[in-house]
PDB file of C-alpha atoms in Angstrom:
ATOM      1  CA  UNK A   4      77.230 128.690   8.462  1.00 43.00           C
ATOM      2  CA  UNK A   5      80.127 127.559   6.977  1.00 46.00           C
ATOM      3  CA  UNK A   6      80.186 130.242   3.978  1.00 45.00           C
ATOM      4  CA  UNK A   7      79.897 132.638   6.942  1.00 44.00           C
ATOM      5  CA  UNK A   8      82.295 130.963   8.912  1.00 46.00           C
ATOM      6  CA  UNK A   9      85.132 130.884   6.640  1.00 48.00           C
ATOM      7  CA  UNK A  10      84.217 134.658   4.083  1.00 47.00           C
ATOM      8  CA  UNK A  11      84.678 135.834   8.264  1.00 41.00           C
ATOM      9  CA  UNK A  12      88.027 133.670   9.142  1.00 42.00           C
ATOM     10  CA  UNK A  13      89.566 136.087   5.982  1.00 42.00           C
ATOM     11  CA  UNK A  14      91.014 138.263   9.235  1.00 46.00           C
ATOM     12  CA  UNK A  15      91.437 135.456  11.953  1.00 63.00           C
ATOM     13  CA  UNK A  16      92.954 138.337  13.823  1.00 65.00           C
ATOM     14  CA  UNK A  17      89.532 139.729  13.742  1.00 74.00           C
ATOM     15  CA  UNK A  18      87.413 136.539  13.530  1.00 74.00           C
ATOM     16  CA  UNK A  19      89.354 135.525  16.948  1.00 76.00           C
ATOM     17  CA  UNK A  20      88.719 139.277  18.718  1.00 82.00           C
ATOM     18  CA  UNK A  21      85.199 138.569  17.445  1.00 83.00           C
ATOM     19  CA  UNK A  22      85.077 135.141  19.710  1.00 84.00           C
ATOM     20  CA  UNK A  23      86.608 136.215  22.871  1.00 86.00           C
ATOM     21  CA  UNK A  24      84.273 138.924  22.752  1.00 89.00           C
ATOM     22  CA  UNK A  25      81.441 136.186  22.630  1.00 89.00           C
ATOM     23  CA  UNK A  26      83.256 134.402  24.912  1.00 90.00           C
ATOM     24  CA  UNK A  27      83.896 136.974  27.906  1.00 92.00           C
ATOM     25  CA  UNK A  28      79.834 138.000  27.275  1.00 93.00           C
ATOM     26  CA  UNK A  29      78.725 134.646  27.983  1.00 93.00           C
ATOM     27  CA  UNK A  30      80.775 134.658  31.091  1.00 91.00           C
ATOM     28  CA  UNK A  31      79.606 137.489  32.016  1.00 93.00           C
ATOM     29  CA  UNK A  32      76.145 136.317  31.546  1.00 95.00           C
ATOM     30  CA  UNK A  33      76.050 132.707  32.733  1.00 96.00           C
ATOM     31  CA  UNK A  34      77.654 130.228  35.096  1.00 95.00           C
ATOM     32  CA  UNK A  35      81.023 128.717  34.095  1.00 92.00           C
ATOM     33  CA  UNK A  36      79.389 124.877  33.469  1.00 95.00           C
ATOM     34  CA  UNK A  37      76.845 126.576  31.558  1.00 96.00           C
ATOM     35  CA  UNK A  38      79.410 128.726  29.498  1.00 95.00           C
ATOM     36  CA  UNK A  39      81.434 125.349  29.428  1.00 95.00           C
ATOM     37  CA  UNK A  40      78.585 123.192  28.045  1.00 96.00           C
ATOM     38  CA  UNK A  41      77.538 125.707  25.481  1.00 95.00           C
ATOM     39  CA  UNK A  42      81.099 125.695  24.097  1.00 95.00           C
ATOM     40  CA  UNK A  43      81.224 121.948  24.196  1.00 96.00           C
ATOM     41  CA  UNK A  44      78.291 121.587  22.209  1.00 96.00           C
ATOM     42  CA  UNK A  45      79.191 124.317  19.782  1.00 95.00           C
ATOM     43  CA  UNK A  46      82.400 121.883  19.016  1.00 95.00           C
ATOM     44  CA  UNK A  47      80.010 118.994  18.469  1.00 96.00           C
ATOM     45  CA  UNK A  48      78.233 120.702  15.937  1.00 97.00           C
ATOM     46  CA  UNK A  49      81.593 122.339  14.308  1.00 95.00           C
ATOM     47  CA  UNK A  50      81.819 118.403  13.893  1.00 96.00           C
ATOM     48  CA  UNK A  51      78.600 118.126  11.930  1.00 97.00           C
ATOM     49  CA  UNK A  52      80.110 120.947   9.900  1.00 96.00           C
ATOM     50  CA  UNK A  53      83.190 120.020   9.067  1.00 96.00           C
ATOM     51  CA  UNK A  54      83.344 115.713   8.971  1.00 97.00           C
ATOM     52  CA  UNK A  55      85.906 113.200   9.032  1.00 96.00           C
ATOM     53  CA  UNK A  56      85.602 110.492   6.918  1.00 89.00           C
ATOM     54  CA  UNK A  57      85.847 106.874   8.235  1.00 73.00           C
ATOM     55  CA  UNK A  58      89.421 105.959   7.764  1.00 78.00           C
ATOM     56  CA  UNK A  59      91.128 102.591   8.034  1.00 84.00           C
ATOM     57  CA  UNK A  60      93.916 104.273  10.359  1.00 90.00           C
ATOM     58  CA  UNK A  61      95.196 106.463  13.138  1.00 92.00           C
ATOM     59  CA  UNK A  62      97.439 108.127  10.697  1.00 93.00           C
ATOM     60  CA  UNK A  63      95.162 108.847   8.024  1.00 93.00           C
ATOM     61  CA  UNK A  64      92.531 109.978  10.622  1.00 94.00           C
ATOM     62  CA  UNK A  65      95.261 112.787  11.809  1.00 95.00           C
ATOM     63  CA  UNK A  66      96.104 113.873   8.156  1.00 95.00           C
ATOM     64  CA  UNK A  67      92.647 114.706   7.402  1.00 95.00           C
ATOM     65  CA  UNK A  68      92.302 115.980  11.144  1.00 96.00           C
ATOM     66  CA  UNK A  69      94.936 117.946   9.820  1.00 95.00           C
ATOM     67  CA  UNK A  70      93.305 119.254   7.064  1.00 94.00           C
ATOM     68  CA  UNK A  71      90.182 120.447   8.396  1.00 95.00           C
ATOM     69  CA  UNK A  72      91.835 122.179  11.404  1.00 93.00           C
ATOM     70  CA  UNK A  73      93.850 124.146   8.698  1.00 91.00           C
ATOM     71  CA  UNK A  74      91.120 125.316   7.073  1.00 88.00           C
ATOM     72  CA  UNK A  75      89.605 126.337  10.557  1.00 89.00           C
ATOM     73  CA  UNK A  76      93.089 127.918  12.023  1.00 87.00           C
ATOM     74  CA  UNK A  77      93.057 126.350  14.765  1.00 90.00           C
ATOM     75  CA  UNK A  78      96.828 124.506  14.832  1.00 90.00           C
ATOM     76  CA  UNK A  79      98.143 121.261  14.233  1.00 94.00           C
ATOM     77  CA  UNK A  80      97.352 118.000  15.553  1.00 96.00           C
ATOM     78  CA  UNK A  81      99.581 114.920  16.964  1.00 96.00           C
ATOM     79  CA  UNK A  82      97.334 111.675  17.690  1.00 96.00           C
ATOM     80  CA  UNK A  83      99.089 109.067  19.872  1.00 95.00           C
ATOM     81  CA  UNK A  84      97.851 105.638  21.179  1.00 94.00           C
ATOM     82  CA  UNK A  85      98.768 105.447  24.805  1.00 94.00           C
ATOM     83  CA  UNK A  86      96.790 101.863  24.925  1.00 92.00           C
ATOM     84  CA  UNK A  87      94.170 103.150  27.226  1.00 92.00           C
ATOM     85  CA  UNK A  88      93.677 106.746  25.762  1.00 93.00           C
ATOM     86  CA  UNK A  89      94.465 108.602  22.986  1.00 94.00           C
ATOM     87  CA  UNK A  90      96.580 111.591  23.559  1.00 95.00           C
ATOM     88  CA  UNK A  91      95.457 114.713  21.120  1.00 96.00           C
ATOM     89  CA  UNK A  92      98.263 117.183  20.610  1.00 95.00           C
ATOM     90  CA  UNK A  93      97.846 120.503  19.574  1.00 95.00           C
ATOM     91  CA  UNK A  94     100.240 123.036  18.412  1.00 93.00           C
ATOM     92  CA  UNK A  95     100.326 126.328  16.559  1.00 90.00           C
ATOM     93  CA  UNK A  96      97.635 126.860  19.065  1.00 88.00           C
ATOM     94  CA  UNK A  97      95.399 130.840  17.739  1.00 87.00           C
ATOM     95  CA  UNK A  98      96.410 133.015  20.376  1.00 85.00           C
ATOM     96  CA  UNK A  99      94.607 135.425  22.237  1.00 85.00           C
ATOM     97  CA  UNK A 100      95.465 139.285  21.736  1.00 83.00           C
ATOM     98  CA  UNK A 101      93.870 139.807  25.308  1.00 86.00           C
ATOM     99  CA  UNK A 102      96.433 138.978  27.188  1.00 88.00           C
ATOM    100  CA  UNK A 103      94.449 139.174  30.235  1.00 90.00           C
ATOM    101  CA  UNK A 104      91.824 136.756  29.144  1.00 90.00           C
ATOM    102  CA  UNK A 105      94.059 134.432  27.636  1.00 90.00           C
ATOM    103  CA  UNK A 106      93.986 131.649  30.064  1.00 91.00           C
ATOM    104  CA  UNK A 107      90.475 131.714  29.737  1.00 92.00           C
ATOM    105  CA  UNK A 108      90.636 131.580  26.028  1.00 92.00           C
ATOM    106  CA  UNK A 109      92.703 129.003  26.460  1.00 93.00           C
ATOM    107  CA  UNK A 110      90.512 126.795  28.774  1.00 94.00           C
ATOM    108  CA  UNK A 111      87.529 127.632  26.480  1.00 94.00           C
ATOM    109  CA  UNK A 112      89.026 126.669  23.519  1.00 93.00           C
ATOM    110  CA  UNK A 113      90.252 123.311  25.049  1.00 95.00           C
ATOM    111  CA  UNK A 114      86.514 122.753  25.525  1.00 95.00           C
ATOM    112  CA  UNK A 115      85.693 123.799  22.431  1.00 94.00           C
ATOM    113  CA  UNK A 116      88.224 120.761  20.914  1.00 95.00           C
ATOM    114  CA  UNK A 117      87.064 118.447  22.885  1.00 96.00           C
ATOM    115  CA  UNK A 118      83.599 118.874  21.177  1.00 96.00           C
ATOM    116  CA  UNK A 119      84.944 118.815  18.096  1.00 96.00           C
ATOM    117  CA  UNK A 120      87.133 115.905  18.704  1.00 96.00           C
ATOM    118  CA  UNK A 121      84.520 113.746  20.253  1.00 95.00           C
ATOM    119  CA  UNK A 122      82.138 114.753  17.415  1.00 95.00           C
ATOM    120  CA  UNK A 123      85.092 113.404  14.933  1.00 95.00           C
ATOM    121  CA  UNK A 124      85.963 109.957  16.788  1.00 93.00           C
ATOM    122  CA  UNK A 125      82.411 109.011  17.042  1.00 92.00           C
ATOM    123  CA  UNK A 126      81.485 109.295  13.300  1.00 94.00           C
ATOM    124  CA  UNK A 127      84.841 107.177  12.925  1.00 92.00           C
ATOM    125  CA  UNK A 128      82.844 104.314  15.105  1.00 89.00           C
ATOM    126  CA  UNK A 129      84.006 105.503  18.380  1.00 88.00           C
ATOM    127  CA  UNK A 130      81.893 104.402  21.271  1.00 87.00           C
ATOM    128  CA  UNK A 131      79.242 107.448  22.535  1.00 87.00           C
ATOM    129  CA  UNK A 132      81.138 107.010  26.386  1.00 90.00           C
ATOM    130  CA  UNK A 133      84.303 108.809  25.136  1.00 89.00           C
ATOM    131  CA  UNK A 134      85.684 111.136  27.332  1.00 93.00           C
ATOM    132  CA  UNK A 135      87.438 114.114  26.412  1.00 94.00           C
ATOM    133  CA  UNK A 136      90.097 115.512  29.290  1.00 93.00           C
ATOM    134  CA  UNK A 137      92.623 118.475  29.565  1.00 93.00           C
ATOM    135  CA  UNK A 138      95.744 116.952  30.302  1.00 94.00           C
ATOM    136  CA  UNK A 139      97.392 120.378  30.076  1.00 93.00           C
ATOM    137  CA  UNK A 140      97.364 123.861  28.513  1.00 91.00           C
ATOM    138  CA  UNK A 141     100.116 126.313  27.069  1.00 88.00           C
ATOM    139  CA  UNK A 142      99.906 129.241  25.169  1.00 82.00           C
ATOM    140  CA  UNK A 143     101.202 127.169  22.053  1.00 85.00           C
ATOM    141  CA  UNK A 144     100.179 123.877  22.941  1.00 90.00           C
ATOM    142  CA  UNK A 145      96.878 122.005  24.188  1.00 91.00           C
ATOM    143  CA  UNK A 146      96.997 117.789  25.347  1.00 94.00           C
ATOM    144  CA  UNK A 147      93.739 116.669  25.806  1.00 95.00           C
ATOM    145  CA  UNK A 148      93.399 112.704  26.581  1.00 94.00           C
ATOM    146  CA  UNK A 149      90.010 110.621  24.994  1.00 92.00           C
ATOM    147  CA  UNK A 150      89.406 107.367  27.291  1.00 92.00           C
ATOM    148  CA  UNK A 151      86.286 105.258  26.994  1.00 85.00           C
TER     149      UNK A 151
END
């Protein structure tokens, strides 16, 4: 999959036209928390795909968050501590070319990360009860919160 994956992301403009396609079938097809959960667990496995390494910091865990999401197109990210969360920042954000689906895209996608996020923290050690939320969405930036 991940020959496939990235030979495809060659034309991201195409590679994303190809997923919001996929993504306004399954609507189409299935409930939104079904849709939703697919999604989710799609990001889990991107995890499984693409894995962090256990690092010894926050800092090093965002470079080589960094890194991978590159390599995917899919932005930039900004980890913060907040204490009792950790606040995920994402910018350079792939943007729809359906500009009527794109808050849908955009609340997809969020899901989406927060697979692949939770998928990342817990082979760093991170206990299984993390919680991925949307704290809020923009066309050019996503903050998503992790809390235990």
């Amino acid at each position: 999959m991940s020959r496939f994956f990235q030979d495809t992301r060659a034309s991201s403009k195409g590679f994303l036209d190809l997923v919001t396609i996929m993504m306004k079938m399954m609507e189409a097809n299935a409930s939104k928390n079904d849709v939703c959960d697919f999604i989710y667990e799609a990001g889990l496995r991107l995890s499984d795909e693409y894995p962090v390494h256990v690092t010894d910091s926050l800092s090093r865990l965002n470079l080589e968050m960094n890194d991978i999401l590159e390599d995917l197109g899919f932005g930039v990210v900004t980890l913060s501590d907040e204490g009792d969360h950790l606040t995920i920042n994402l910018r350079q954000v792939p943007e729809c070319t359906d500009n009527d689906y794109a808050d849908n895209f955009l609340e997809l996608f969020s899901v989406l990360l927060c697979g692949l996020y939770k998928g990342w923290f817990e082979q760093t050690g991170a206990p299984n009860a993390l919680k991925c939320m949307v704290v809020s969405l923009k066309p050019q930036e996503l903050v998503l919160a992790l809390k235990a």
